[in-house]
Short mmCIF file of C-alpha atoms in Angstrom, two decimals:
data_model
loop_
_atom_site.label_atom_id
_atom_site.label_comp_id
_atom_site.label_asym_id
_atom_site.label_seq_id
_atom_site.Cartn_x
_atom_site.Cartn_y
_atom_site.Cartn_z
CA UNK A 848 -97.09 -29.57 18.73
CA UNK A 849 -96.77 -32.75 20.78
CA UNK A 850 -94.90 -35.96 20.27
CA UNK A 851 -96.81 -39.26 20.02
CA UNK A 852 -97.45 -41.38 23.08
CA UNK A 853 -95.26 -44.30 24.00
CA UNK A 854 -96.79 -47.24 25.92
CA UNK A 855 -100.07 -45.39 26.35
CA UNK A 856 -98.41 -42.36 27.94
CA UNK A 857 -98.11 -38.99 26.42
CA UNK A 858 -94.73 -37.19 26.43
CA UNK A 859 -94.35 -33.53 27.05
CA UNK A 860 -94.23 -31.27 24.07
CA UNK A 861 -90.73 -29.85 23.07
CA UNK A 862 -90.28 -26.65 21.14
CA UNK A 863 -88.53 -27.00 17.76
CA UNK A 864 -85.70 -24.62 16.67
CA UNK A 865 -85.63 -23.58 13.07
CA UNK A 866 -82.25 -22.33 11.60
CA UNK A 867 -82.68 -19.73 8.97
CA UNK A 868 -79.94 -19.20 6.40
CA UNK A 869 -78.08 -15.86 6.71
CA UNK A 870 -79.22 -13.09 4.62
CA UNK A 871 -77.38 -11.97 1.50
CA UNK A 872 -75.72 -8.92 3.09
CA UNK A 873 -74.24 -11.04 5.90
CA UNK A 874 -72.89 -13.61 3.45
CA UNK A 875 -71.24 -10.90 1.38
CA UNK A 876 -69.65 -9.41 4.47
CA UNK A 877 -68.20 -12.73 5.58
CA UNK A 878 -66.92 -13.46 2.10
CA UNK A 879 -65.33 -10.03 1.88
CA UNK A 880 -63.56 -10.49 5.18
CA UNK A 881 -62.20 -13.87 4.10
CA UNK A 882 -61.02 -12.47 0.79
CA UNK A 883 -59.34 -9.55 2.57
CA UNK A 884 -57.58 -11.93 4.94
CA UNK A 885 -56.27 -13.98 2.02
CA UNK A 886 -55.09 -10.85 0.21
CA UNK A 887 -53.31 -9.58 3.31
CA UNK A 888 -51.60 -12.92 3.86
CA UNK A 889 -50.43 -12.96 0.26
CA UNK A 890 -49.30 -9.33 0.15
CA UNK A 891 -47.43 -9.13 3.47
CA UNK A 892 -44.24 -11.10 4.10
CA UNK A 893 -42.07 -11.04 7.22
CA UNK A 894 -38.37 -11.86 6.72
CA UNK A 895 -37.04 -13.45 9.95
CA UNK A 896 -33.82 -12.34 11.61
CA UNK A 897 -30.73 -13.78 9.96
CA UNK A 898 -32.46 -14.46 6.63
CA UNK A 899 -32.72 -12.73 3.29
CA UNK A 900 -35.62 -13.06 0.87
CA UNK A 901 -35.43 -13.42 -2.90
CA UNK A 902 -38.62 -12.41 -4.71
CA UNK A 903 -39.77 -14.31 -7.79
CA UNK A 904 -42.43 -12.55 -9.86
CA UNK A 905 -44.65 -14.50 -12.22
CA UNK A 906 -44.41 -11.57 -14.64
CA UNK A 907 -40.75 -10.46 -14.45
CA UNK A 908 -38.92 -13.39 -12.88
CA UNK A 909 -36.33 -13.00 -10.08
CA UNK A 910 -36.14 -9.46 -8.76
CA UNK A 911 -32.62 -8.08 -8.42
CA UNK A 912 -33.18 -6.44 -5.05
CA UNK A 913 -33.42 -9.00 -2.20
CA UNK A 914 -35.58 -8.42 0.85
CA UNK A 915 -33.83 -7.83 4.16
CA UNK A 916 -35.17 -8.54 7.64
CA UNK A 917 -38.58 -7.07 8.53
CA UNK A 918 -42.04 -6.61 6.98
CA UNK A 919 -42.43 -6.26 3.20
CA UNK A 920 -45.46 -5.83 0.92
CA UNK A 921 -45.79 -7.97 -2.22
CA UNK A 922 -48.13 -8.27 -5.15
CA UNK A 923 -50.58 -10.96 -4.05
CA UNK A 924 -50.66 -14.18 -6.10
CA UNK A 925 -47.85 -12.81 -8.29
CA UNK A 926 -44.76 -12.49 -6.04
CA UNK A 927 -43.31 -15.43 -4.18
CA UNK A 928 -40.50 -15.15 -1.63
CA UNK A 929 -37.64 -17.69 -1.27
CA UNK A 930 -35.83 -17.48 2.06
CA UNK A 931 -32.07 -17.97 2.35
CA UNK A 932 -30.18 -18.36 5.62
CA UNK A 933 -27.61 -15.53 5.71
CA UNK A 934 -26.10 -16.51 9.06
CA UNK A 935 -22.74 -18.26 9.52
CA UNK A 936 -22.89 -21.81 8.17
CA UNK A 937 -20.36 -24.60 8.06
CA UNK A 938 -19.65 -27.70 6.03
CA UNK A 939 -17.50 -30.46 7.52
CA UNK A 940 -15.73 -33.23 5.65
CA UNK A 941 -14.41 -35.70 8.22
CA UNK A 942 -13.82 -39.43 8.72
CA UNK A 943 -16.69 -39.53 11.25
CA UNK A 944 -19.64 -38.62 9.05
CA UNK A 945 -22.73 -37.30 10.79
CA UNK A 946 -25.54 -34.86 10.14
CA UNK A 947 -25.22 -35.41 6.42
CA UNK A 948 -21.53 -34.49 6.26
CA UNK A 949 -19.33 -36.29 3.79
CA UNK A 950 -16.24 -38.33 4.56
CA UNK A 951 -12.69 -37.07 5.00
CA UNK A 952 -10.60 -35.87 2.07
CA UNK A 953 -7.96 -38.28 0.77
CA UNK A 954 -4.99 -36.58 -0.87
CA UNK A 955 -1.34 -37.20 -1.74
CA UNK A 956 1.64 -35.21 -0.55
CA UNK A 957 4.42 -33.87 -2.75
CA UNK A 958 6.31 -37.17 -2.53
CA UNK A 959 3.16 -39.23 -3.19
CA UNK A 960 2.26 -40.29 0.37
CA UNK A 961 -1.39 -40.78 1.34
CA UNK A 962 -2.75 -38.07 3.65
CA UNK A 963 -6.27 -37.90 5.05
CA UNK A 964 -7.61 -34.49 6.02
CA UNK A 965 -10.62 -33.48 8.12
CA UNK A 966 -11.75 -30.01 7.07
CA UNK A 967 -14.44 -27.59 8.21
CA UNK A 968 -15.39 -24.62 6.03
CA UNK A 969 -17.34 -21.69 7.49
CA UNK A 970 -19.17 -19.35 5.11
CA UNK A 971 -22.12 -17.01 4.62
CA UNK A 972 -24.50 -16.10 1.82
CA UNK A 973 -23.70 -12.69 0.36
CA UNK A 974 -26.88 -10.75 1.23
CA UNK A 975 -26.48 -8.24 -1.59
CA UNK A 976 -26.09 -11.02 -4.19
CA UNK A 977 -28.71 -13.46 -2.88
CA UNK A 978 -30.88 -12.93 -5.98
CA UNK A 979 -28.02 -13.90 -8.30
CA UNK A 980 -27.26 -16.92 -6.12
CA UNK A 981 -30.90 -18.03 -6.35
CA UNK A 982 -30.94 -17.57 -10.12
CA UNK A 983 -27.62 -19.33 -10.86
CA UNK A 984 -27.29 -21.99 -8.14
CA UNK A 985 -30.52 -22.30 -6.18
CA UNK A 986 -30.85 -23.76 -2.74
CA UNK A 987 -28.59 -26.75 -3.40
CA UNK A 988 -25.39 -24.71 -3.62
CA UNK A 989 -23.73 -26.68 -0.82
CA UNK A 990 -23.86 -29.91 -2.82
CA UNK A 991 -23.18 -28.42 -6.24
CA UNK A 992 -20.41 -25.95 -5.37
CA UNK A 993 -19.05 -25.98 -1.83
CA UNK A 994 -18.33 -29.67 -1.20
CA UNK A 995 -16.65 -30.47 -4.56
CA UNK A 996 -14.61 -27.25 -4.53
CA UNK A 997 -13.40 -27.84 -0.99
CA UNK A 998 -12.24 -31.34 -1.88
CA UNK A 999 -10.46 -30.12 -5.00
CA UNK A 1000 -8.62 -27.21 -3.38
CA UNK A 1001 -7.57 -29.23 -0.33
CA UNK A 1002 -6.03 -31.90 -2.58
CA UNK A 1003 -4.24 -29.25 -4.64
CA UNK A 1004 -2.79 -27.55 -1.55
CA UNK A 1005 -1.60 -30.77 0.10
CA UNK A 1006 0.10 -31.83 -3.12
CA UNK A 1007 2.40 -28.80 -2.92
CA UNK A 1008 4.05 -29.82 0.37
CA UNK A 1009 5.92 -32.78 1.79
CA UNK A 1010 4.25 -35.03 4.36
CA UNK A 1011 6.72 -34.14 7.12
CA UNK A 1012 6.20 -30.43 6.54
CA UNK A 1013 2.40 -30.73 6.44
CA UNK A 1014 2.11 -32.38 9.84
CA UNK A 1015 4.72 -30.17 11.48
CA UNK A 1016 5.83 -26.71 10.36
CA UNK A 1017 3.84 -26.08 7.17
CA UNK A 1018 0.34 -26.71 8.47
CA UNK A 1019 -0.58 -23.02 8.57
CA UNK A 1020 0.79 -22.49 5.05
CA UNK A 1021 -1.40 -25.33 3.77
CA UNK A 1022 -4.42 -23.78 5.48
CA UNK A 1023 -3.61 -20.34 4.04
CA UNK A 1024 -3.25 -21.78 0.52
CA UNK A 1025 -6.63 -23.53 0.75
CA UNK A 1026 -8.28 -20.37 2.10
CA UNK A 1027 -6.91 -18.17 -0.70
CA UNK A 1028 -8.11 -20.51 -3.46
CA UNK A 1029 -11.53 -21.14 -1.94
CA UNK A 1030 -12.13 -17.44 -1.36
CA UNK A 1031 -11.90 -16.85 -5.12
CA UNK A 1032 -14.37 -19.67 -5.82
CA UNK A 1033 -16.82 -18.46 -3.18
CA UNK A 1034 -16.77 -14.85 -4.38
CA UNK A 1035 -17.41 -16.01 -7.92
CA UNK A 1036 -20.48 -17.91 -6.68
CA UNK A 1037 -21.89 -15.08 -4.54
CA UNK A 1038 -20.75 -16.58 -1.23
CA UNK A 1039 -18.52 -15.16 1.51
CA UNK A 1040 -15.81 -17.47 2.92
CA UNK A 1041 -15.24 -16.94 6.63
CA UNK A 1042 -12.52 -19.49 7.47
CA UNK A 1043 -11.04 -22.88 6.60
CA UNK A 1044 -10.12 -25.14 9.53
CA UNK A 1045 -7.80 -28.13 9.10
CA UNK A 1046 -9.14 -30.16 11.98
CA UNK A 1047 -6.89 -33.19 11.57
CA UNK A 1048 -4.22 -34.50 9.19
CA UNK A 1049 -3.41 -38.21 9.25
CA UNK A 1050 -0.66 -40.20 7.54
CA UNK A 1051 0.20 -43.95 7.70
CA UNK A 1052 1.78 -45.07 10.99
CA UNK A 1053 4.94 -46.35 9.31
CA UNK A 1054 5.50 -43.02 7.59
CA UNK A 1055 4.79 -41.16 10.84
CA UNK A 1056 7.44 -43.18 12.70
CA UNK A 1057 9.99 -42.58 9.94
CA UNK A 1058 9.28 -38.88 10.04
CA UNK A 1059 9.63 -38.81 13.83
CA UNK A 1060 13.01 -40.57 13.60
CA UNK A 1061 14.17 -38.14 10.94
CA UNK A 1062 13.07 -35.18 13.02
CA UNK A 1063 14.83 -36.60 16.09
CA UNK A 1064 18.05 -36.99 14.07
CA UNK A 1065 17.73 -33.44 12.75
CA UNK A 1066 17.25 -32.14 16.27
CA UNK A 1067 20.39 -33.98 17.43
CA UNK A 1068 22.34 -32.48 14.54
CA UNK A 1069 21.01 -29.07 15.50
CA UNK A 1070 22.18 -29.61 19.10
CA UNK A 1071 25.67 -30.59 17.95
CA UNK A 1072 25.80 -27.65 15.59
CA UNK A 1073 24.83 -25.38 18.45
CA UNK A 1074 27.60 -26.80 20.60
CA UNK A 1075 30.12 -26.29 17.78
CA UNK A 1076 29.00 -22.72 17.39
CA UNK A 1077 29.42 -22.14 21.11
CA UNK A 1078 32.95 -23.61 20.99
CA UNK A 1079 33.79 -21.41 18.01
CA UNK A 1080 32.47 -18.37 19.81
CA UNK A 1081 34.53 -19.24 22.91
CA UNK A 1082 37.67 -19.66 20.80
CA UNK A 1083 37.03 -16.37 19.04
CA UNK A 1084 36.54 -14.69 22.40
CA UNK A 1085 39.88 -16.07 23.64
CA UNK A 1086 41.62 -14.81 20.49
CA UNK A 1087 40.08 -11.38 20.93
CA UNK A 1088 41.15 -11.29 24.59
CA UNK A 1089 44.71 -12.36 23.66
CA UNK A 1090 44.89 -9.75 20.94
CA UNK A 1091 43.66 -7.16 23.40
CA UNK A 1092 46.28 -8.15 25.96
CA UNK A 1093 49.00 -8.03 23.31
CA UNK A 1094 47.90 -4.62 22.15
CA UNK A 1095 47.86 -3.44 25.76
CA UNK A 1096 51.44 -4.72 26.28
CA UNK A 1097 52.59 -3.00 23.11
CA UNK A 1098 50.94 0.18 24.25
CA UNK A 1099 52.64 -0.01 27.66
CA UNK A 1100 56.02 -0.71 26.07
CA UNK A 1101 55.56 2.17 23.66
CA UNK A 1102 54.62 4.43 26.55
CA UNK A 1103 57.65 3.37 28.59
CA UNK A 1104 59.95 3.84 25.57
CA UNK A 1105 58.55 7.29 24.95
CA UNK A 1106 58.98 8.12 28.65
CA UNK A 1107 62.62 6.98 28.57
CA UNK A 1108 63.22 8.92 25.37
CA UNK A 1109 61.84 12.06 26.93
CA UNK A 1110 63.90 11.51 30.10
CA UNK A 1111 67.07 10.95 28.09
CA UNK A 1112 66.48 14.06 26.07
CA UNK A 1113 65.92 16.05 29.26
CA UNK A 1114 69.20 14.74 30.72
CA UNK A 1115 71.06 15.61 27.55
CA UNK A 1116 69.75 19.13 27.62
CA UNK A 1117 70.44 19.53 31.44
CA UNK A 1118 73.67 17.67 32.44
CA UNK A 1119 73.32 18.87 36.08
CA UNK A 1120 70.33 16.57 36.46
CA UNK A 1121 72.71 13.62 36.12
CA UNK A 1122 74.72 14.69 39.18
CA UNK A 1123 71.55 15.37 41.11
CA UNK A 1124 70.15 11.98 40.25
CA UNK A 1125 73.42 10.26 41.24
CA UNK A 1126 73.50 12.08 44.56
CA UNK A 1127 69.92 11.20 45.33
CA UNK A 1128 70.58 7.55 44.54
CA UNK A 1129 73.75 7.46 46.72
CA UNK A 1130 72.34 9.30 49.77
CA UNK A 1131 68.57 9.69 49.64
CA UNK A 1132 68.55 11.48 53.03
CA UNK A 1133 71.06 14.20 52.16
CA UNK A 1134 69.75 17.56 51.16
CA UNK A 1135 71.87 18.89 48.33
CA UNK A 1136 72.21 22.17 46.52
CA UNK A 1137 74.15 22.98 43.36
CA UNK A 1138 76.36 26.09 43.42
CA UNK A 1139 76.74 28.03 41.35
CA UNK A 1140 74.06 27.42 38.81
CA UNK A 1141 76.74 26.99 36.17
CA UNK A 1142 78.94 24.90 38.45
CA UNK A 1143 79.46 21.20 38.53
CA UNK A 1144 79.71 20.43 42.28
CA UNK A 1145 77.21 19.82 45.13
CA UNK A 1146 77.06 20.96 48.76
CA UNK A 1147 75.36 19.25 51.68
CA UNK A 1148 72.91 21.71 53.14
CA UNK A 1149 72.74 19.75 56.39
CA UNK A 1150 76.49 20.13 57.16
CA UNK A 1151 76.30 23.82 56.59
CA UNK A 1152 73.45 24.37 59.00
CA UNK A 1153 74.61 21.94 61.77
CA UNK A 1154 77.40 24.12 63.37
CA UNK A 1155 75.10 27.07 63.57
CA UNK A 1156 72.60 25.00 65.46
CA UNK A 1157 75.26 23.76 67.94
CA UNK A 1158 76.59 27.26 68.50
CA UNK A 1159 73.27 28.56 69.44
CA UNK A 1160 73.11 26.15 72.41
CA UNK A 1161 74.43 27.48 75.85
#
């Protein structure tokens, strides 16, 4: 088969290719493979790491048992999986709104002063109760539960304390009160509260200055009270030392009196000791002896032995 001539010249003949439709067996095979691929894609579901899957069946509704991480087989075209992030999440309410976060929380202290709080709440989805969460709250639980409850409980906690205490010594107590109340709300809504962080607490500048002045005055009073206590302690120490010295003097006097009493009694019972004592006081260098033992006179031992010594010399 040749093509017609152009400008009196004859072109070369080109072979024609005829495409035949596939046979019936081949079409059935291709269709079967496609159907199998669709069935496999509908019956196999992979739950990524950190997620939990809630299965909704067109026949029975939400299944109570959620799917954990890994490969799971479903009923094709009947079961549908809803993924929930079970990792640590956070919601921030601050004066610098970004990433969809809401503004800071405005509250009033115990005395009615305006306080603005920046709060971050960290939480997780309870994996075991993800099906109940999906049935009762759905995916929008952050907007419907977490944000309004955080605002409410923060206002309630701040209202229990004074402004000066909140920004100074009672900050941790406020945080603990908010955490305790929110934990109850989260557990009731199938969520797990991890922590509540009071990032910043702000009060009007005029109130802040007044509080600083009050705290400075209280610190000065505390210093003076400490000095007074030290003076009192020093005075008490002096009294104790004086009482101790007095007791020591009394004890010495009592000891001396008892010693004199014993000495006097000894002299009364032994009258010769009086003569001996008198002799020793008069002539400390003279050696004396009392003769006889019942007598009442003394002899100088030195005078008795001196002639004998002189006689012995040549």
